[in-house]
mmCIF file of C-alpha atoms in Angstrom:
data_model
loop_
_atom_site.group_PDB
_atom_site.id
_atom_site.type_symbol
_atom_site.label_atom_id
_atom_site.label_comp_id
_atom_site.label_asym_id
_atom_site.label_seq_id
_atom_site.Cartn_x
_atom_site.Cartn_y
_atom_site.Cartn_z
ATOM 1 C CA MET A 154 34.003 -39.202 -12.278
ATOM 2 C CA GLU A 155 37.124 -39.085 -9.940
ATOM 3 C CA GLU A 156 37.139 -36.224 -7.493
ATOM 4 C CA THR A 157 40.393 -34.226 -7.518
ATOM 5 C CA TYR A 158 41.786 -31.063 -5.814
ATOM 6 C CA LEU A 159 41.480 -28.056 -8.029
ATOM 7 C CA LEU A 160 44.778 -26.354 -9.013
ATOM 8 C CA ASN A 161 46.152 -27.095 -5.467
ATOM 9 C CA VAL A 162 43.705 -24.583 -4.067
ATOM 10 C CA GLU A 163 43.194 -25.561 -0.330
ATOM 11 C CA GLY A 164 39.711 -26.475 0.595
ATOM 12 C CA VAL A 165 38.297 -26.934 -2.966
ATOM 13 C CA LYS A 166 37.373 -30.157 -4.704
ATOM 14 C CA LYS A 167 36.068 -30.370 -8.322
ATOM 15 C CA LYS A 168 34.073 -32.981 -10.140
ATOM 16 C CA ILE A 169 33.341 -32.527 -13.889
ATOM 17 C CA LEU A 170 29.695 -33.555 -14.616
ATOM 18 C CA HIS A 171 29.795 -32.769 -18.249
ATOM 19 C CA GLY A 172 32.900 -32.081 -20.316
ATOM 20 C CA GLY A 173 33.385 -28.709 -22.114
ATOM 21 C CA GLN A 174 34.684 -27.861 -25.498
ATOM 22 C CA GLY A 175 38.189 -26.645 -26.684
ATOM 23 C CA GLU A 176 41.042 -25.323 -24.449
ATOM 24 C CA LEU A 177 40.679 -23.315 -21.260
ATOM 25 C CA PRO A 178 39.782 -19.703 -22.214
ATOM 26 C CA LYS A 179 42.557 -17.199 -22.077
ATOM 27 C CA LEU A 180 41.603 -14.616 -19.447
ATOM 28 C CA GLN A 181 42.699 -11.085 -18.811
ATOM 29 C CA ASP A 182 41.478 -8.255 -16.511
ATOM 30 C CA GLY A 183 37.965 -7.355 -17.754
ATOM 31 C CA SER A 184 37.140 -10.725 -19.243
ATOM 32 C CA LYS A 185 33.490 -11.657 -18.493
ATOM 33 C CA PHE A 186 32.190 -15.093 -17.428
ATOM 34 C CA THR A 187 28.527 -15.889 -18.137
ATOM 35 C CA PHE A 188 27.204 -18.942 -16.384
ATOM 36 C CA HIS A 189 24.365 -20.567 -14.465
ATOM 37 C CA PHE A 190 24.902 -21.931 -10.956
ATOM 38 C CA GLN A 191 23.330 -23.928 -8.197
ATOM 39 C CA THR A 192 24.245 -23.578 -4.537
ATOM 40 C CA LEU A 193 23.739 -26.491 -2.217
ATOM 41 C CA LYS A 194 24.457 -27.248 1.366
ATOM 42 C CA ASP A 195 26.800 -30.056 2.102
ATOM 43 C CA ASP A 196 24.151 -32.125 3.922
ATOM 44 C CA PHE A 197 22.381 -35.474 3.332
ATOM 45 C CA GLU A 198 19.525 -33.821 1.307
ATOM 46 C CA ARG A 199 21.907 -31.502 -0.537
ATOM 47 C CA THR A 200 19.598 -28.718 0.186
ATOM 48 C CA VAL A 201 19.365 -26.105 -2.631
ATOM 49 C CA ILE A 202 20.042 -22.571 -1.526
ATOM 50 C CA ASP A 203 20.051 -20.777 -4.836
ATOM 51 C CA ASP A 204 19.457 -21.618 -8.361
ATOM 52 C CA SER A 205 20.121 -19.073 -11.110
ATOM 53 C CA ARG A 206 17.803 -20.950 -13.542
ATOM 54 C CA GLU A 207 14.925 -20.634 -11.200
ATOM 55 C CA ALA A 208 15.742 -16.885 -10.774
ATOM 56 C CA GLY A 209 15.569 -16.699 -14.656
ATOM 57 C CA MET A 210 18.829 -14.870 -15.087
ATOM 58 C CA PRO A 211 22.426 -16.140 -15.733
ATOM 59 C CA MET A 212 25.254 -14.782 -13.532
ATOM 60 C CA GLU A 213 28.010 -12.709 -14.838
ATOM 61 C CA ILE A 214 31.372 -11.892 -13.282
ATOM 62 C CA ILE A 215 34.160 -9.637 -14.416
ATOM 63 C CA VAL A 216 37.674 -10.908 -14.006
ATOM 64 C CA GLY A 217 39.668 -8.715 -11.690
ATOM 65 C CA LYS A 218 36.859 -6.654 -10.261
ATOM 66 C CA MET A 219 36.999 -8.078 -6.784
ATOM 67 C CA PHE A 220 33.746 -10.046 -6.744
ATOM 68 C CA LYS A 221 33.115 -10.552 -3.077
ATOM 69 C CA LEU A 222 33.094 -14.409 -3.403
ATOM 70 C CA GLU A 223 36.642 -14.492 -4.784
ATOM 71 C CA ILE A 224 36.753 -18.248 -5.069
ATOM 72 C CA TRP A 225 34.163 -18.094 -7.946
ATOM 73 C CA GLU A 226 36.663 -16.541 -10.249
ATOM 74 C CA THR A 227 39.030 -19.344 -9.428
ATOM 75 C CA LEU A 228 36.502 -22.055 -10.033
ATOM 76 C CA LEU A 229 35.412 -20.651 -13.394
ATOM 77 C CA SER A 230 38.992 -20.121 -14.531
ATOM 78 C CA SER A 231 39.280 -23.967 -14.390
ATOM 79 C CA MET A 232 36.340 -24.591 -16.825
ATOM 80 C CA ARG A 233 35.929 -24.847 -20.555
ATOM 81 C CA ILE A 234 33.039 -23.435 -22.505
ATOM 82 C CA GLY A 235 30.055 -25.723 -22.074
ATOM 83 C CA GLU A 236 31.478 -27.486 -19.115
ATOM 84 C CA VAL A 237 29.253 -28.402 -16.075
ATOM 85 C CA ALA A 238 31.218 -29.012 -12.906
ATOM 86 C CA GLU A 239 30.501 -29.482 -9.182
ATOM 87 C CA PHE A 240 32.854 -27.782 -6.746
ATOM 88 C CA TRP A 241 32.904 -28.504 -2.921
ATOM 89 C CA CYS A 242 34.359 -25.463 -1.065
ATOM 90 C CA ASP A 243 35.335 -25.402 2.466
ATOM 91 C CA THR A 244 34.201 -22.676 5.010
ATOM 92 C CA ILE A 245 37.324 -20.624 4.357
ATOM 93 C CA HIS A 246 35.963 -19.800 0.891
ATOM 94 C CA THR A 247 32.168 -19.504 1.692
ATOM 95 C CA GLY A 248 31.958 -16.919 4.555
ATOM 96 C CA MET A 249 30.850 -14.171 2.299
ATOM 97 C CA TYR A 250 28.142 -16.156 0.420
ATOM 98 C CA ALA A 251 25.101 -14.852 2.494
ATOM 99 C CA LEU A 252 26.059 -11.283 1.511
ATOM 100 C CA VAL A 253 26.537 -12.214 -2.174
ATOM 101 C CA SER A 254 23.314 -14.338 -2.341
ATOM 102 C CA ARG A 255 21.401 -11.387 -0.699
ATOM 103 C CA GLY A 256 22.391 -9.098 -3.457
ATOM 104 C CA MET A 257 21.746 -11.507 -6.253
ATOM 105 C CA ARG A 258 18.189 -12.195 -4.826
ATOM 106 C CA ARG A 259 17.547 -8.591 -4.643
ATOM 107 C CA ILE A 260 18.456 -7.986 -8.187
ATOM 108 C CA ALA A 261 16.169 -10.937 -9.279
ATOM 109 C CA GLU A 262 13.427 -9.236 -7.278
ATOM 110 C CA GLY A 263 13.955 -5.949 -9.060
ATOM 111 C CA ARG A 264 15.189 -4.338 -5.885
ATOM 112 C CA ASP A 265 18.399 -2.278 -5.235
ATOM 113 C CA PRO A 266 21.081 -4.862 -4.144
ATOM 114 C CA LEU A 267 22.922 -2.178 -1.944
ATOM 115 C CA GLU A 268 19.760 -0.806 -0.273
ATOM 116 C CA GLY A 269 20.522 -0.153 3.290
ATOM 117 C CA GLN A 270 24.156 -0.989 2.870
ATOM 118 C CA LYS A 271 26.811 1.284 4.569
ATOM 119 C CA HIS A 272 29.768 2.548 2.464
ATOM 120 C CA ARG A 273 32.231 -0.022 3.856
ATOM 121 C CA CYS A 274 34.046 -3.155 2.884
ATOM 122 C CA GLY A 275 31.987 -6.334 2.282
ATOM 123 C CA MET A 276 33.167 -7.814 5.616
ATOM 124 C CA GLY A 277 32.175 -4.766 7.537
ATOM 125 C CA ASN A 278 28.780 -4.794 6.087
ATOM 126 C CA MET A 279 28.385 -8.488 7.155
ATOM 127 C CA PHE A 280 28.839 -7.340 10.770
ATOM 128 C CA ASP A 281 26.433 -4.367 10.293
ATOM 129 C CA TYR A 282 23.517 -6.610 9.274
ATOM 130 C CA HIS A 283 21.290 -8.029 11.971
ATOM 131 C CA SER A 284 19.429 -9.943 9.307
ATOM 132 C CA THR A 285 19.801 -10.388 5.572
ATOM 133 C CA GLY A 286 16.028 -10.470 5.180
ATOM 134 C CA TYR A 287 16.154 -14.151 4.212
ATOM 135 C CA ASP A 288 15.874 -16.913 6.929
ATOM 136 C CA ASP A 289 18.225 -19.397 5.186
ATOM 137 C CA LEU A 290 20.879 -16.892 4.582
ATOM 138 C CA ASP A 291 20.713 -15.667 8.123
ATOM 139 C CA GLU A 292 21.565 -19.132 9.123
ATOM 140 C CA LEU A 293 24.528 -19.218 6.794
ATOM 141 C CA GLN A 294 25.706 -15.956 8.252
ATOM 142 C CA ARG A 295 25.425 -17.174 11.871
ATOM 143 C CA THR A 296 27.017 -20.474 11.037
ATOM 144 C CA PRO A 297 29.350 -20.535 8.082
ATOM 145 C CA GLN A 298 29.676 -23.901 6.568
ATOM 146 C CA PRO A 299 31.019 -25.669 3.476
ATOM 147 C CA LEU A 300 28.984 -25.295 0.344
ATOM 148 C CA ILE A 301 28.584 -27.096 -2.995
ATOM 149 C CA PHE A 302 28.515 -24.981 -6.321
ATOM 150 C CA ILE A 303 27.309 -26.613 -9.492
ATOM 151 C CA MET A 304 28.301 -24.351 -12.391
ATOM 152 C CA GLU A 305 27.687 -24.494 -16.211
ATOM 153 C CA LEU A 306 29.922 -22.091 -18.162
ATOM 154 C CA PHE A 307 28.365 -20.455 -21.287
ATOM 155 C CA ARG A 308 30.856 -18.004 -22.574
ATOM 156 C CA VAL A 309 33.927 -16.011 -21.754
ATOM 157 C CA GLU A 310 34.206 -12.602 -23.457
ATOM 158 C CA ASP A 311 37.176 -10.386 -23.813
ATOM 159 C CA PRO A 312 36.722 -6.840 -22.579
ATOM 160 C CA SER A 313 36.497 -5.402 -26.117
ATOM 161 C CA ALA A 314 33.770 -7.869 -27.023
ATOM 162 C CA TYR A 315 30.925 -6.401 -24.868
ATOM 163 C CA LYS A 316 29.634 -3.161 -23.572
ATOM 164 C CA ARG A 317 31.210 -2.583 -20.139
ATOM 165 C CA ASP A 318 28.662 -2.028 -17.463
ATOM 166 C CA THR A 319 29.333 1.218 -15.570
ATOM 167 C CA TRP A 320 30.408 -0.477 -12.417
ATOM 168 C CA ALA A 321 32.937 -2.645 -14.216
ATOM 169 C CA MET A 322 34.799 0.249 -15.712
ATOM 170 C CA SER A 323 37.997 1.551 -14.444
ATOM 171 C CA LYS A 324 38.398 5.275 -13.396
ATOM 172 C CA GLU A 325 40.055 6.190 -16.692
ATOM 173 C CA GLU A 326 37.317 4.364 -18.729
ATOM 174 C CA LYS A 327 34.620 6.180 -16.785
ATOM 175 C CA LEU A 328 36.181 9.534 -17.370
ATOM 176 C CA ALA A 329 36.609 8.695 -21.121
ATOM 177 C CA ALA A 330 32.966 7.479 -21.359
ATOM 178 C CA VAL A 331 31.325 10.704 -19.991
ATOM 179 C CA PRO A 332 31.928 13.043 -22.915
ATOM 180 C CA VAL A 333 30.863 10.318 -25.317
ATOM 181 C CA LEU A 334 27.628 9.714 -23.468
ATOM 182 C CA HIS A 335 27.069 13.520 -23.249
ATOM 183 C CA SER A 336 27.554 13.873 -26.995
ATOM 184 C CA GLU A 337 25.239 10.889 -27.774
ATOM 185 C CA GLY A 338 22.531 12.401 -25.570
ATOM 186 C CA ASN A 339 22.764 15.620 -27.312
ATOM 187 C CA ARG A 340 22.570 13.968 -30.601
ATOM 188 C CA LEU A 341 19.359 12.071 -29.580
ATOM 189 C CA VAL A 342 17.799 15.322 -28.314
ATOM 190 C CA LEU A 343 18.103 16.859 -31.598
ATOM 191 C CA ARG A 344 16.278 13.918 -33.015
ATOM 192 C CA ARG A 345 13.660 14.388 -30.227
ATOM 193 C CA GLU A 346 14.387 10.859 -28.957
ATOM 194 C CA PHE A 347 14.134 12.125 -25.293
ATOM 195 C CA ALA A 348 13.831 8.886 -23.491
ATOM 196 C CA GLN A 349 17.027 7.508 -25.115
ATOM 197 C CA ALA A 350 18.808 10.816 -24.508
ATOM 198 C CA ALA A 351 17.713 10.873 -20.794
ATOM 199 C CA ALA A 352 19.371 7.331 -20.586
ATOM 200 C CA LYS A 353 22.613 8.462 -21.961
ATOM 201 C CA TYR A 354 22.722 11.447 -19.590
ATOM 202 C CA GLN A 355 21.842 9.257 -16.710
ATOM 203 C CA GLU A 356 24.557 6.756 -17.369
ATOM 204 C CA ALA A 357 27.168 9.608 -17.558
ATOM 205 C CA VAL A 358 25.996 10.913 -14.240
ATOM 206 C CA ILE A 359 26.277 7.357 -12.649
ATOM 207 C CA CYS A 360 29.921 7.147 -13.977
ATOM 208 C CA LEU A 361 30.779 10.516 -12.326
ATOM 209 C CA ARG A 362 28.884 9.773 -9.025
ATOM 210 C CA ASN A 363 30.832 6.554 -8.731
ATOM 211 C CA LEU A 364 34.096 8.532 -9.065
ATOM 212 C CA GLN A 365 32.858 11.126 -6.611
ATOM 213 C CA ALA A 366 32.187 8.493 -3.981
ATOM 214 C CA LYS A 367 35.965 7.962 -3.729
ATOM 215 C CA GLU A 368 36.561 11.730 -3.254
ATOM 216 C CA LYS A 369 36.173 13.905 -0.176
ATOM 217 C CA PRO A 370 33.028 16.107 -0.532
ATOM 218 C CA TRP A 371 33.583 19.672 -1.559
ATOM 219 C CA GLU A 372 37.443 19.174 -2.068
ATOM 220 C CA ASP A 373 38.995 19.878 -5.398
ATOM 221 C CA GLY A 374 38.628 16.402 -6.935
ATOM 222 C CA TRP A 375 34.918 16.193 -5.924
ATOM 223 C CA LEU A 376 34.147 19.733 -7.193
ATOM 224 C CA LYS A 377 35.658 19.085 -10.549
ATOM 225 C CA LEU A 378 33.498 16.003 -10.996
ATOM 226 C CA GLU A 379 30.425 17.914 -9.773
ATOM 227 C CA SER A 380 31.037 20.621 -12.446
ATOM 228 C CA LEU A 381 30.609 17.832 -15.006
ATOM 229 C CA VAL A 382 27.490 16.284 -13.210
ATOM 230 C CA THR A 383 25.473 19.525 -13.048
ATOM 231 C CA PRO A 384 24.900 20.109 -16.853
ATOM 232 C CA LEU A 385 24.124 16.467 -17.260
ATOM 233 C CA VAL A 386 21.476 16.545 -14.584
ATOM 234 C CA LEU A 387 20.027 19.626 -16.255
ATOM 235 C CA ASN A 388 20.002 17.963 -19.529
ATOM 236 C CA TYR A 389 18.317 14.894 -18.100
ATOM 237 C CA CYS A 390 15.722 17.089 -16.443
ATOM 238 C CA GLN A 391 14.995 18.868 -19.740
ATOM 239 C CA CYS A 392 14.329 15.450 -21.344
ATOM 240 C CA GLN A 393 12.028 14.592 -18.422
ATOM 241 C CA LEU A 394 10.059 17.744 -18.889
ATOM 242 C CA GLU A 395 9.615 16.868 -22.599
ATOM 243 C CA LEU A 396 8.466 13.347 -21.556
ATOM 244 C CA GLY A 397 5.954 14.810 -19.044
ATOM 245 C CA GLU A 398 7.809 13.366 -16.161
ATOM 246 C CA TYR A 399 7.282 16.451 -13.934
ATOM 247 C CA TYR A 400 7.692 14.899 -10.549
ATOM 248 C CA GLU A 401 11.092 13.366 -11.650
ATOM 249 C CA VAL A 402 12.206 16.829 -12.574
ATOM 250 C CA LEU A 403 11.056 18.249 -9.200
ATOM 251 C CA GLU A 404 13.044 15.603 -7.387
ATOM 252 C CA HIS A 405 16.275 16.030 -9.240
ATOM 253 C CA THR A 406 16.296 19.832 -9.493
ATOM 254 C CA THR A 407 15.466 20.097 -5.760
ATOM 255 C CA GLU A 408 18.421 17.741 -4.992
ATOM 256 C CA LEU A 409 20.704 19.858 -7.288
ATOM 257 C CA LEU A 410 19.561 23.107 -5.687
ATOM 258 C CA GLN A 411 20.217 21.828 -2.239
ATOM 259 C CA LYS A 412 23.968 21.796 -3.310
ATOM 260 C CA HIS A 413 23.927 24.797 -5.754
ATOM 261 C CA ASN A 414 21.339 27.186 -4.763
ATOM 262 C CA ASP A 415 22.373 29.791 -7.200
ATOM 263 C CA ASN A 416 21.790 27.712 -10.346
ATOM 264 C CA ALA A 417 19.193 29.694 -12.344
ATOM 265 C CA LYS A 418 18.626 26.940 -14.843
ATOM 266 C CA ALA A 419 17.854 24.513 -12.215
ATOM 267 C CA TYR A 420 15.253 26.922 -10.727
ATOM 268 C CA PHE A 421 13.838 27.453 -14.247
ATOM 269 C CA LYS A 422 13.355 23.819 -14.994
ATOM 270 C CA ARG A 423 11.884 23.233 -11.474
ATOM 271 C CA ALA A 424 9.524 26.196 -11.992
ATOM 272 C CA LYS A 425 8.227 24.678 -15.237
ATOM 273 C CA ALA A 426 7.630 21.381 -13.547
ATOM 274 C CA HIS A 427 5.728 23.100 -10.718
ATOM 275 C CA ALA A 428 3.711 24.954 -13.144
ATOM 276 C CA ALA A 429 2.877 21.785 -15.094
ATOM 277 C CA VAL A 430 1.386 20.102 -11.892
ATOM 278 C CA TRP A 431 -0.516 23.203 -10.862
ATOM 279 C CA ASN A 432 1.795 24.339 -8.020
ATOM 280 C CA GLU A 433 1.291 28.001 -8.778
ATOM 281 C CA ARG A 434 2.860 29.529 -5.685
ATOM 282 C CA GLU A 435 6.032 27.369 -6.003
ATOM 283 C CA ALA A 436 6.344 27.958 -9.652
ATOM 284 C CA ARG A 437 6.135 31.885 -9.303
ATOM 285 C CA GLU A 438 8.633 31.728 -6.538
ATOM 286 C CA ASP A 439 11.086 29.815 -8.686
ATOM 287 C CA PHE A 440 10.640 31.953 -11.741
ATOM 288 C CA GLN A 441 11.163 35.140 -9.640
ATOM 289 C CA ARG A 442 14.356 33.581 -8.306
ATOM 290 C CA VAL A 443 15.575 32.821 -11.856
ATOM 291 C CA ALA A 444 15.110 36.630 -12.914
ATOM 292 C CA HIS A 445 16.853 37.660 -9.807
ATOM 293 C CA LEU A 446 19.902 35.337 -10.387
ATOM 294 C CA ASP A 447 20.225 35.826 -14.098
ATOM 295 C CA PRO A 448 18.591 38.993 -15.581
ATOM 296 C CA SER A 449 19.357 37.677 -19.101
ATOM 297 C CA MET A 450 16.504 35.255 -18.540
ATOM 298 C CA ALA A 451 14.044 37.960 -17.547
ATOM 299 C CA ALA A 452 12.212 37.854 -20.852
ATOM 300 C CA ALA A 453 11.773 34.045 -20.733
ATOM 301 C CA VAL A 454 10.545 34.320 -17.266
ATOM 302 C CA LYS A 455 7.961 36.960 -18.081
ATOM 303 C CA LYS A 456 6.811 34.788 -20.959
ATOM 304 C CA GLU A 457 6.418 31.759 -18.618
ATOM 305 C CA LEU A 458 4.655 33.790 -15.864
ATOM 306 C CA LYS A 459 2.145 35.096 -18.535
ATOM 307 C CA GLN A 460 1.404 31.508 -19.716
ATOM 308 C CA LEU A 461 1.124 30.368 -16.057
ATOM 309 C CA GLY A 462 -1.352 33.048 -15.258
ATOM 310 C CA GLU A 463 -3.437 32.132 -18.460
ATOM 311 C CA ARG A 464 -3.443 28.388 -17.563
ATOM 312 C CA MET A 465 -4.361 29.153 -14.002
ATOM 313 C CA ARG A 466 -7.270 31.520 -14.869
ATOM 314 C CA LYS A 467 -8.546 28.838 -17.359
ATOM 315 C CA LYS A 468 -8.352 26.181 -14.781
ATOM 316 C CA HIS A 469 -10.251 28.270 -12.290
ATOM 317 C CA VAL A 470 -13.117 28.889 -14.941
ATOM 318 C CA GLU A 471 -13.088 25.177 -15.665
ATOM 319 C CA ASP A 472 -13.274 24.306 -11.899
ATOM 320 C CA ARG A 473 -16.051 26.779 -11.251
ATOM 321 C CA LYS A 474 -18.105 25.329 -14.023
ATOM 322 C CA ARG A 475 -17.427 21.808 -12.801
ATOM 323 C CA TYR A 476 -18.576 22.695 -9.140
ATOM 324 C CA GLN A 477 -21.768 24.525 -10.442
ATOM 325 C CA GLY A 478 -22.595 21.463 -12.510
ATOM 326 C CA LEU A 479 -22.152 19.042 -9.418
ATOM 327 C CA PHE A 480 -24.137 21.641 -7.252
ATOM 328 C CA GLN A 481 -27.060 21.756 -9.790
ATOM 329 C CA SER A 482 -27.038 17.927 -10.122
ATOM 330 C CA SER A 483 -27.259 17.502 -6.325
ATOM 331 C CA GLN A 484 -30.149 20.060 -6.220
ATOM 332 C CA GLY A 485 -32.047 18.176 -8.854
ATOM 333 C CA VAL A 486 -31.768 14.908 -7.098
#
């Protein structure tokens, strides 16, 4: 099929490999493209760099959310549903591909795409990396070059047609989502669906942490958001206690107490987690701290300390019997 310049965009050529259906989709900020893609070098072998089908997951892009490889939004905007097209893109459009590919590969591998990345713009991060961790991407990073993208567009969804991922929400959407998620979590707790409730609290915390990242720590805006984060983290930890995820509780309560060392509820939940994993000394210290910070919790602390003492005495008796049995067995050998 005849090769033509796409929408008068400099350095881009498009070839339609399979026609799509209907008219071009009507797009707005927040519309979501879902598609498969192949990335190839513009060499004699047309060397394949990435293939989303091999990775086992289609790609998604949200319109207007500043995807690092901006040209992809332009390419997809020229396609109809079901269309397969090949795009040749000059170096002016492909300089960020190594960074984008690194993130996509990490997601496919079940790893954090932002691991080790400094809080800077995408181009700044490119200069920070000595290596992407992938030899072929390191080559692209050292010598940017034209690339070929083969794309198959599956669907385009309006913002109201799908559940927005946290990262894709605006500031206002995140703030509006938090009380809804909090309420849903509380409702699930009443139904004793603790894993589902924990997921709701966690999602709300992520919304707030994303907003906090744009504020200066310990200034008014940051502190207001932190006041919303704290009860959500405590609720999340209570769910994890119910689920027996005690080390998860220890991690999150300790992190919380590093910033808020007067939070009696955080000490109480951490004490219960310590007690559950037989950290007797740490549990007693935390329970005593609770009683000091909040005298109204003294009765609850007294009850927990009594239970802790009984459990530890029972454990010591069982351990003594076990050791005696081992000693007698070794004597009989």
